[in-house]
Amino acid sequence: SSQNLSEEFAEAARQLKKEAPRIQFGKIDVTHQHDLRKEFDIQTFPTVKFFVNGSREYPIDCKGVRKASTFITWLKRRIGPSTVLINSTDQAEAIIKADDLAVIGFFRELHNDIVEVFCETAKDVPEMPFGMTASEDVCANYSIQRNSLVVFKKGKPVHKEVLEDGRQNKLDLMRLIKTFTLDLVTEYNIETSVKIFDVPVKNHILLFTPTNSETFNETYENYKSAAAEFRGKILFVLVDTNEARNGRIFEYFRIRDIDVPAVRILNLTSDARYKMPADEVTVENLKEFCQSYLNGKSKQHLPSEEIPQDWDKKPVKVLVGKNFNSIIF
């Protein structure tokens, strides 16, 4: 909420007052400042913008940051180096073991386009530490080929991404890395919903199934296997159909008890929905569905046709999903 962020924002200001006195913090109530709201095109609340060198032309948006500690890291990476330079295995171990997650870039040399993309990505992922190295000893110690990004979770490597000059996109890297703040498959509930929408992956796949069914374990393992292949491109979510608090999601996707297990893809940008053509939740069917969607070949799933303009002009009324309830009941 705005109130929570406001408190975290104030806490960051207090902590940085001594450490970085050059950074000034301000708060604006745009309900009374219409000109400023218009000038900076404020659409959502709360919005945090960082102004550099006294210029109001191109402020930097600070998105998805909710805690004072993360906010401080975000600011420090904007005004100083965004990654720690690693020269020894001890240094690498210290970073990897300090937090639950850590990202290390293993490079041939430290001055090229790939390193620049890596450092730019670090600026927008303040939730975890970033380190980089070109040390032969460090690369050999972890048996990592040069020009690779490695995500460590609880001290162990969980993902390796080969970085290619000119081919790597900062946004794609950021999406991929941020997905590691979630489990491979995230069960939807009140606590996780905020985290799910904080990760900037706009394609969500949802598995609707009762978690206490006899076939659940097999279905879940299949879903998890497919999830590993599409990490960073599609976010895999599990919705327990036995949980009464999830009722609004079933309504939104028009899922009935007889439909489950059911699989849908939702594009958050367009609100378009897609239904998996196959009934069986196998790894093969899931992969085919996801790939077909990413290739732009899936047909939208429209739970109802639009209401015809002349639906009530004749003695026999035309009913579709969107007007059925209101007319009949």
Tab-separated table of C-alpha atoms in Angstrom:
chain	number	residue	atom	x	y	z
A	1	SER	CA	0.000	0.000	0.000
A	2	SER	CA	0.962	3.682	-0.315
A	3	GLN	CA	1.190	3.976	3.480
A	4	ASN	CA	3.660	1.067	3.785
A	5	LEU	CA	5.835	2.339	0.947
A	6	SER	CA	5.771	5.832	2.449
A	7	GLU	CA	7.144	4.454	5.733
A	8	GLU	CA	9.856	2.399	3.973
A	9	PHE	CA	10.735	5.462	1.838
A	10	ALA	CA	11.141	7.565	5.019
A	11	GLU	CA	13.286	4.834	6.611
A	12	ALA	CA	15.581	4.797	3.533
A	13	ALA	CA	15.870	8.606	3.768
A	14	ARG	CA	16.911	8.356	7.436
A	15	GLN	CA	19.546	5.693	6.741
A	16	LEU	CA	21.028	7.489	3.732
A	17	LYS	CA	21.169	10.932	5.375
A	18	LYS	CA	24.655	10.269	6.814
A	19	GLU	CA	25.833	7.806	4.184
A	20	ALA	CA	24.822	9.750	1.055
A	21	PRO	CA	23.819	13.312	2.036
A	22	ARG	CA	23.771	14.356	-1.646
A	23	ILE	CA	20.584	12.331	-2.186
A	24	GLN	CA	17.534	14.400	-1.244
A	25	PHE	CA	14.152	12.780	-0.567
A	26	GLY	CA	10.815	14.455	-1.257
A	27	LYS	CA	7.147	13.479	-1.150
A	28	ILE	CA	4.390	14.929	-3.361
A	29	ASP	CA	0.631	14.590	-2.956
A	30	VAL	CA	-0.405	14.770	-6.608
A	31	THR	CA	-4.081	15.204	-5.729
A	32	HIS	CA	-3.115	18.841	-5.012
A	33	GLN	CA	-0.304	19.118	-7.590
A	34	HIS	CA	-2.108	18.583	-10.900
A	35	ASP	CA	0.614	20.255	-12.994
A	36	LEU	CA	3.323	17.953	-11.632
A	37	ARG	CA	1.110	14.904	-12.117
A	38	LYS	CA	0.618	15.877	-15.755
A	39	GLU	CA	4.270	16.825	-16.373
A	40	PHE	CA	5.611	13.493	-15.079
A	41	ASP	CA	2.666	11.441	-16.402
A	42	ILE	CA	1.819	9.825	-13.052
A	43	GLN	CA	-0.645	7.005	-13.762
A	44	THR	CA	-0.312	4.692	-10.771
A	45	PHE	CA	0.211	5.199	-7.055
A	46	PRO	CA	2.595	5.219	-5.375
A	47	THR	CA	5.174	6.200	-8.024
A	48	VAL	CA	8.846	6.791	-7.162
A	49	LYS	CA	11.112	8.711	-9.549
A	50	PHE	CA	14.829	9.484	-9.228
A	51	PHE	CA	16.081	12.816	-10.635
A	52	VAL	CA	19.761	13.000	-11.556
A	53	ASN	CA	22.017	16.094	-11.761
A	54	GLY	CA	19.191	18.577	-11.220
A	55	SER	CA	17.453	17.637	-14.482
A	56	ARG	CA	13.680	17.131	-14.571
A	57	GLU	CA	13.739	15.893	-18.176
A	58	TYR	CA	14.358	12.152	-17.820
A	59	PRO	CA	13.764	10.880	-14.265
A	60	ILE	CA	14.415	7.185	-13.640
A	61	ASP	CA	11.421	5.099	-12.519
A	62	CYS	CA	11.926	2.966	-9.434
A	63	LYS	CA	9.483	0.077	-9.882
A	64	GLY	CA	8.552	-2.852	-7.672
A	65	VAL	CA	10.769	-1.760	-4.749
A	66	ARG	CA	8.908	-2.044	-1.439
A	67	LYS	CA	11.494	-2.285	1.351
A	68	ALA	CA	13.874	0.364	2.692
A	69	SER	CA	16.910	-1.956	2.355
A	70	THR	CA	16.106	-2.753	-1.293
A	71	PHE	CA	15.431	0.897	-1.995
A	72	ILE	CA	18.852	1.869	-0.579
A	73	THR	CA	20.551	-0.793	-2.741
A	74	TRP	CA	18.658	0.491	-5.823
A	75	LEU	CA	19.884	4.055	-5.176
A	76	LYS	CA	23.482	3.023	-4.422
A	77	ARG	CA	23.640	1.074	-7.691
A	78	ARG	CA	22.431	4.170	-9.552
A	79	ILE	CA	25.129	6.483	-8.163
A	80	GLY	CA	27.985	3.968	-7.831
A	81	PRO	CA	29.070	0.575	-9.186
A	82	SER	CA	26.130	-1.822	-9.531
A	83	THR	CA	28.199	-4.998	-9.110
A	84	VAL	CA	31.023	-6.117	-6.820
A	85	LEU	CA	34.310	-6.876	-8.589
A	86	ILE	CA	35.490	-10.345	-7.494
A	87	ASN	CA	39.208	-11.147	-7.548
A	88	SER	CA	39.350	-14.291	-5.402
A	89	THR	CA	37.397	-17.445	-4.597
A	90	ASP	CA	37.016	-16.280	-0.978
A	91	GLN	CA	35.376	-13.084	-2.188
A	92	ALA	CA	33.037	-15.060	-4.444
A	93	GLU	CA	32.080	-17.416	-1.595
A	94	ALA	CA	31.333	-14.471	0.698
A	95	ILE	CA	28.834	-13.032	-1.807
A	96	ILE	CA	27.257	-16.386	-2.657
A	97	LYS	CA	26.705	-17.337	0.989
A	98	ALA	CA	25.675	-13.923	2.341
A	99	ASP	CA	22.138	-14.125	0.949
A	100	ASP	CA	19.586	-16.674	-0.225
A	101	LEU	CA	20.226	-15.630	-3.826
A	102	ALA	CA	23.241	-14.226	-5.644
A	103	VAL	CA	24.089	-13.532	-9.291
A	104	ILE	CA	27.667	-13.825	-10.559
A	105	GLY	CA	28.931	-12.957	-14.027
A	106	PHE	CA	32.009	-14.930	-15.173
A	107	PHE	CA	33.690	-13.001	-18.019
A	108	ARG	CA	36.711	-13.202	-20.335
A	109	GLU	CA	37.348	-9.493	-19.846
A	110	LEU	CA	35.548	-6.735	-17.989
A	111	HIS	CA	35.109	-4.113	-20.710
A	112	ASN	CA	32.656	-5.120	-23.406
A	113	ASP	CA	28.953	-4.915	-24.303
A	114	ILE	CA	27.957	-8.061	-22.388
A	115	VAL	CA	29.459	-6.737	-19.148
A	116	GLU	CA	27.639	-3.447	-19.701
A	117	VAL	CA	24.289	-5.257	-20.119
A	118	PHE	CA	25.037	-7.313	-16.977
A	119	CYS	CA	25.812	-4.168	-14.929
A	120	GLU	CA	22.722	-2.376	-16.261
A	121	THR	CA	20.582	-5.383	-15.281
A	122	ALA	CA	22.034	-5.291	-11.740
A	123	LYS	CA	20.698	-1.739	-11.324
A	124	ASP	CA	17.125	-2.961	-11.711
A	125	VAL	CA	17.380	-6.104	-9.577
A	126	PRO	CA	18.264	-4.703	-6.137
A	127	GLU	CA	16.716	-7.718	-4.369
A	128	MET	CA	19.923	-9.723	-4.717
A	129	PRO	CA	23.708	-9.180	-4.736
A	130	PHE	CA	25.570	-9.076	-8.066
A	131	GLY	CA	29.239	-9.880	-8.549
A	132	MET	CA	31.465	-10.188	-11.609
A	133	THR	CA	34.872	-11.644	-12.253
A	134	ALA	CA	37.399	-12.225	-15.004
A	135	SER	CA	39.738	-14.192	-12.722
A	136	GLU	CA	40.877	-17.508	-14.232
A	137	ASP	CA	41.159	-19.029	-10.743
A	138	VAL	CA	37.589	-18.118	-9.775
A	139	CYS	CA	36.150	-19.400	-13.073
A	140	ALA	CA	38.143	-22.640	-12.754
A	141	ASN	CA	37.062	-23.105	-9.121
A	142	TYR	CA	33.376	-23.168	-10.125
A	143	SER	CA	34.044	-24.910	-13.476
A	144	ILE	CA	32.177	-22.133	-15.291
A	145	GLN	CA	32.887	-21.249	-18.912
A	146	ARG	CA	33.633	-17.571	-19.489
A	147	ASN	CA	30.849	-15.143	-20.440
A	148	SER	CA	28.239	-16.903	-18.315
A	149	LEU	CA	25.758	-15.645	-15.770
A	150	VAL	CA	25.121	-17.977	-12.834
A	151	VAL	CA	22.318	-17.706	-10.267
A	152	PHE	CA	23.202	-19.239	-6.886
A	153	LYS	CA	20.457	-20.231	-4.448
A	154	LYS	CA	21.404	-21.085	-0.868
A	155	GLY	CA	25.050	-21.348	-1.988
A	156	LYS	CA	24.445	-23.710	-4.930
A	157	PRO	CA	24.249	-22.901	-8.656
A	158	VAL	CA	20.633	-23.285	-9.854
A	159	HIS	CA	20.839	-21.648	-13.292
A	160	LYS	CA	23.545	-20.967	-15.893
A	161	GLU	CA	22.979	-18.620	-18.801
A	162	VAL	CA	25.581	-18.219	-21.570
A	163	LEU	CA	25.835	-14.521	-22.460
A	164	GLU	CA	26.326	-13.636	-26.108
A	165	ASP	CA	27.587	-10.258	-27.285
A	166	GLY	CA	24.867	-8.243	-28.994
A	167	ARG	CA	22.263	-10.970	-28.420
A	168	GLN	CA	21.600	-10.330	-24.744
A	169	ASN	CA	18.770	-8.045	-23.763
A	170	LYS	CA	18.728	-6.298	-20.381
A	171	LEU	CA	14.966	-6.711	-19.986
A	172	ASP	CA	15.112	-10.452	-20.745
A	173	LEU	CA	17.935	-10.938	-18.239
A	174	MET	CA	16.079	-8.930	-15.610
A	175	ARG	CA	12.905	-11.004	-16.102
A	176	LEU	CA	14.853	-14.246	-15.892
A	177	ILE	CA	16.758	-13.269	-12.732
A	178	LYS	CA	13.683	-11.861	-10.962
A	179	THR	CA	11.838	-15.158	-11.414
A	180	PHE	CA	14.296	-16.700	-8.949
A	181	THR	CA	12.689	-14.625	-6.177
A	182	LEU	CA	9.752	-17.043	-6.671
A	183	ASP	CA	9.631	-20.834	-6.678
A	184	LEU	CA	9.655	-22.597	-10.052
A	185	VAL	CA	5.906	-23.103	-9.574
A	186	THR	CA	4.242	-20.589	-7.249
A	187	GLU	CA	0.998	-21.472	-5.506
A	188	TYR	CA	-1.405	-18.551	-5.657
A	189	ASN	CA	-2.550	-17.160	-2.297
A	190	ILE	CA	-2.879	-13.786	-0.559
A	191	GLU	CA	0.819	-13.737	0.442
A	192	THR	CA	2.252	-14.747	-2.936
A	193	SER	CA	-0.076	-12.668	-5.152
A	194	VAL	CA	1.934	-9.460	-4.560
A	195	LYS	CA	5.222	-11.233	-5.380
A	196	ILE	CA	3.738	-12.805	-8.522
A	197	PHE	CA	2.746	-9.411	-9.928
A	198	ASP	CA	6.073	-7.807	-8.893
A	199	VAL	CA	8.020	-10.096	-11.233
A	200	PRO	CA	7.971	-8.350	-14.646
A	201	VAL	CA	6.902	-11.435	-16.643
A	202	LYS	CA	3.700	-10.612	-18.505
A	203	ASN	CA	2.796	-14.176	-19.511
A	204	HIS	CA	1.308	-16.295	-16.733
A	205	ILE	CA	0.253	-19.922	-17.054
A	206	LEU	CA	-2.172	-21.197	-14.422
A	207	LEU	CA	-2.904	-24.790	-13.453
A	208	PHE	CA	-6.308	-25.155	-11.759
A	209	THR	CA	-6.481	-28.399	-9.774
A	210	PRO	CA	-7.494	-29.698	-6.330
A	211	THR	CA	-4.232	-30.273	-4.430
A	212	ASN	CA	-5.704	-33.246	-2.546
A	213	SER	CA	-6.623	-35.298	-5.617
A	214	GLU	CA	-5.044	-38.712	-6.225
A	215	THR	CA	-3.422	-37.541	-9.460
A	216	PHE	CA	-2.126	-34.242	-8.048
A	217	ASN	CA	1.487	-35.316	-7.450
A	218	GLU	CA	1.936	-36.596	-10.999
A	219	THR	CA	0.227	-33.512	-12.509
A	220	TYR	CA	2.342	-31.181	-10.359
A	221	GLU	CA	5.627	-32.892	-11.322
A	222	ASN	CA	4.729	-32.583	-15.025
A	223	TYR	CA	3.899	-28.910	-14.546
A	224	LYS	CA	7.182	-28.305	-12.711
A	225	SER	CA	9.205	-30.039	-15.461
A	226	ALA	CA	7.687	-27.778	-18.119
A	227	ALA	CA	8.233	-24.697	-15.908
A	228	ALA	CA	12.013	-25.177	-15.922
A	229	GLU	CA	12.107	-24.805	-19.708
A	230	PHE	CA	10.160	-21.525	-19.861
A	231	ARG	CA	11.690	-19.692	-16.893
A	232	GLY	CA	11.784	-15.946	-17.535
A	233	LYS	CA	9.290	-16.202	-20.413
A	234	ILE	CA	6.187	-17.635	-18.729
A	235	LEU	CA	5.443	-17.579	-14.999
A	236	PHE	CA	3.995	-20.885	-13.735
A	237	VAL	CA	1.238	-20.517	-11.128
A	238	LEU	CA	-0.752	-23.194	-9.280
A	239	VAL	CA	-4.343	-22.471	-8.184
A	240	ASP	CA	-5.886	-24.871	-5.637
A	241	THR	CA	-9.554	-25.306	-6.607
A	242	ASN	CA	-10.361	-26.534	-3.080
A	243	GLU	CA	-9.451	-23.146	-1.626
A	244	ALA	CA	-12.656	-21.079	-1.278
A	245	ARG	CA	-10.694	-17.797	-1.284
A	246	ASN	CA	-9.658	-18.492	-4.891
A	247	GLY	CA	-13.287	-18.315	-6.040
A	248	ARG	CA	-12.857	-15.005	-7.851
A	249	ILE	CA	-10.085	-16.438	-10.028
A	250	PHE	CA	-12.276	-19.408	-11.051
A	251	GLU	CA	-15.017	-16.930	-11.987
A	252	TYR	CA	-12.604	-14.765	-13.961
A	253	PHE	CA	-11.396	-17.753	-16.005
A	254	ARG	CA	-14.863	-19.403	-15.930
A	255	ILE	CA	-13.450	-22.617	-14.482
A	256	ARG	CA	-16.017	-25.151	-13.227
A	257	ASP	CA	-15.424	-28.222	-11.059
A	258	ILE	CA	-15.932	-30.509	-14.039
A	259	ASP	CA	-13.198	-28.660	-15.979
A	260	VAL	CA	-10.316	-29.419	-13.585
A	261	PRO	CA	-7.459	-30.026	-13.948
A	262	ALA	CA	-7.459	-27.062	-16.355
A	263	VAL	CA	-4.591	-25.023	-17.810
A	264	ARG	CA	-4.851	-21.415	-19.010
A	265	ILE	CA	-2.375	-18.774	-20.163
A	266	LEU	CA	-3.043	-15.120	-19.353
A	267	ASN	CA	-1.275	-12.201	-21.014
A	268	LEU	CA	-1.270	-9.436	-18.401
A	269	THR	CA	-0.772	-6.673	-20.969
A	270	SER	CA	-3.687	-7.486	-23.270
A	271	ASP	CA	-5.774	-9.508	-20.759
A	272	ALA	CA	-6.057	-12.178	-23.485
A	273	ARG	CA	-6.699	-15.729	-22.250
A	274	TYR	CA	-5.696	-19.011	-23.880
A	275	LYS	CA	-6.887	-22.533	-23.110
A	276	MET	CA	-4.614	-25.574	-23.445
A	277	PRO	CA	-6.148	-27.628	-26.305
A	278	ALA	CA	-5.233	-30.994	-24.738
A	279	ASP	CA	-7.074	-32.309	-21.668
A	280	GLU	CA	-4.178	-34.273	-20.190
A	281	VAL	CA	-1.597	-32.289	-18.206
A	282	THR	CA	1.521	-34.029	-19.569
A	283	VAL	CA	4.956	-32.448	-19.965
A	284	GLU	CA	4.628	-32.782	-23.738
A	285	ASN	CA	1.204	-31.093	-23.889
A	286	LEU	CA	2.344	-28.266	-21.621
A	287	LYS	CA	5.517	-27.625	-23.649
A	288	GLU	CA	3.566	-27.645	-26.898
A	289	PHE	CA	0.987	-25.214	-25.496
A	290	CYS	CA	3.625	-22.797	-24.131
A	291	GLN	CA	5.731	-22.858	-27.300
A	292	SER	CA	2.688	-22.389	-29.526
A	293	TYR	CA	1.650	-19.394	-27.397
A	294	LEU	CA	5.133	-17.810	-27.510
A	295	ASN	CA	5.215	-18.310	-31.305
A	296	GLY	CA	1.902	-16.421	-31.556
A	297	LYS	CA	0.023	-19.461	-32.871
A	298	SER	CA	-2.442	-20.025	-30.003
A	299	LYS	CA	-6.070	-18.983	-30.442
A	300	GLN	CA	-7.573	-16.747	-27.784
A	301	HIS	CA	-10.034	-18.438	-25.471
A	302	LEU	CA	-13.159	-16.288	-25.357
A	303	PRO	CA	-15.435	-17.476	-22.538
A	304	SER	CA	-18.331	-15.721	-24.277
A	305	GLU	CA	-19.212	-14.192	-27.600
A	306	GLU	CA	-19.990	-10.480	-27.576
A	307	ILE	CA	-23.696	-9.618	-27.068
A	308	PRO	CA	-25.239	-9.042	-30.535
A	309	GLN	CA	-26.606	-5.501	-30.980
A	310	ASP	CA	-30.055	-6.827	-31.981
A	311	TRP	CA	-30.229	-9.614	-29.376
A	312	ASP	CA	-33.657	-8.448	-28.058
A	313	LYS	CA	-35.257	-7.136	-31.249
A	314	LYS	CA	-37.090	-10.367	-32.111
A	315	PRO	CA	-39.513	-12.562	-30.155
A	316	VAL	CA	-36.739	-15.153	-29.589
A	317	LYS	CA	-33.950	-13.422	-27.656
A	318	VAL	CA	-30.301	-14.205	-28.461
A	319	LEU	CA	-28.350	-15.294	-25.388
A	320	VAL	CA	-24.573	-15.552	-25.025
A	321	GLY	CA	-22.396	-16.065	-21.947
A	322	LYS	CA	-22.203	-12.344	-21.203
A	323	ASN	CA	-25.955	-11.745	-20.935
A	324	PHE	CA	-27.226	-15.214	-19.932
A	325	ASN	CA	-27.184	-14.688	-16.137
A	326	SER	CA	-28.682	-11.196	-16.177
A	327	ILE	CA	-31.546	-12.159	-18.511
A	328	ILE	CA	-32.419	-15.637	-17.229
A	329	PHE	CA	-31.871	-15.100	-13.497
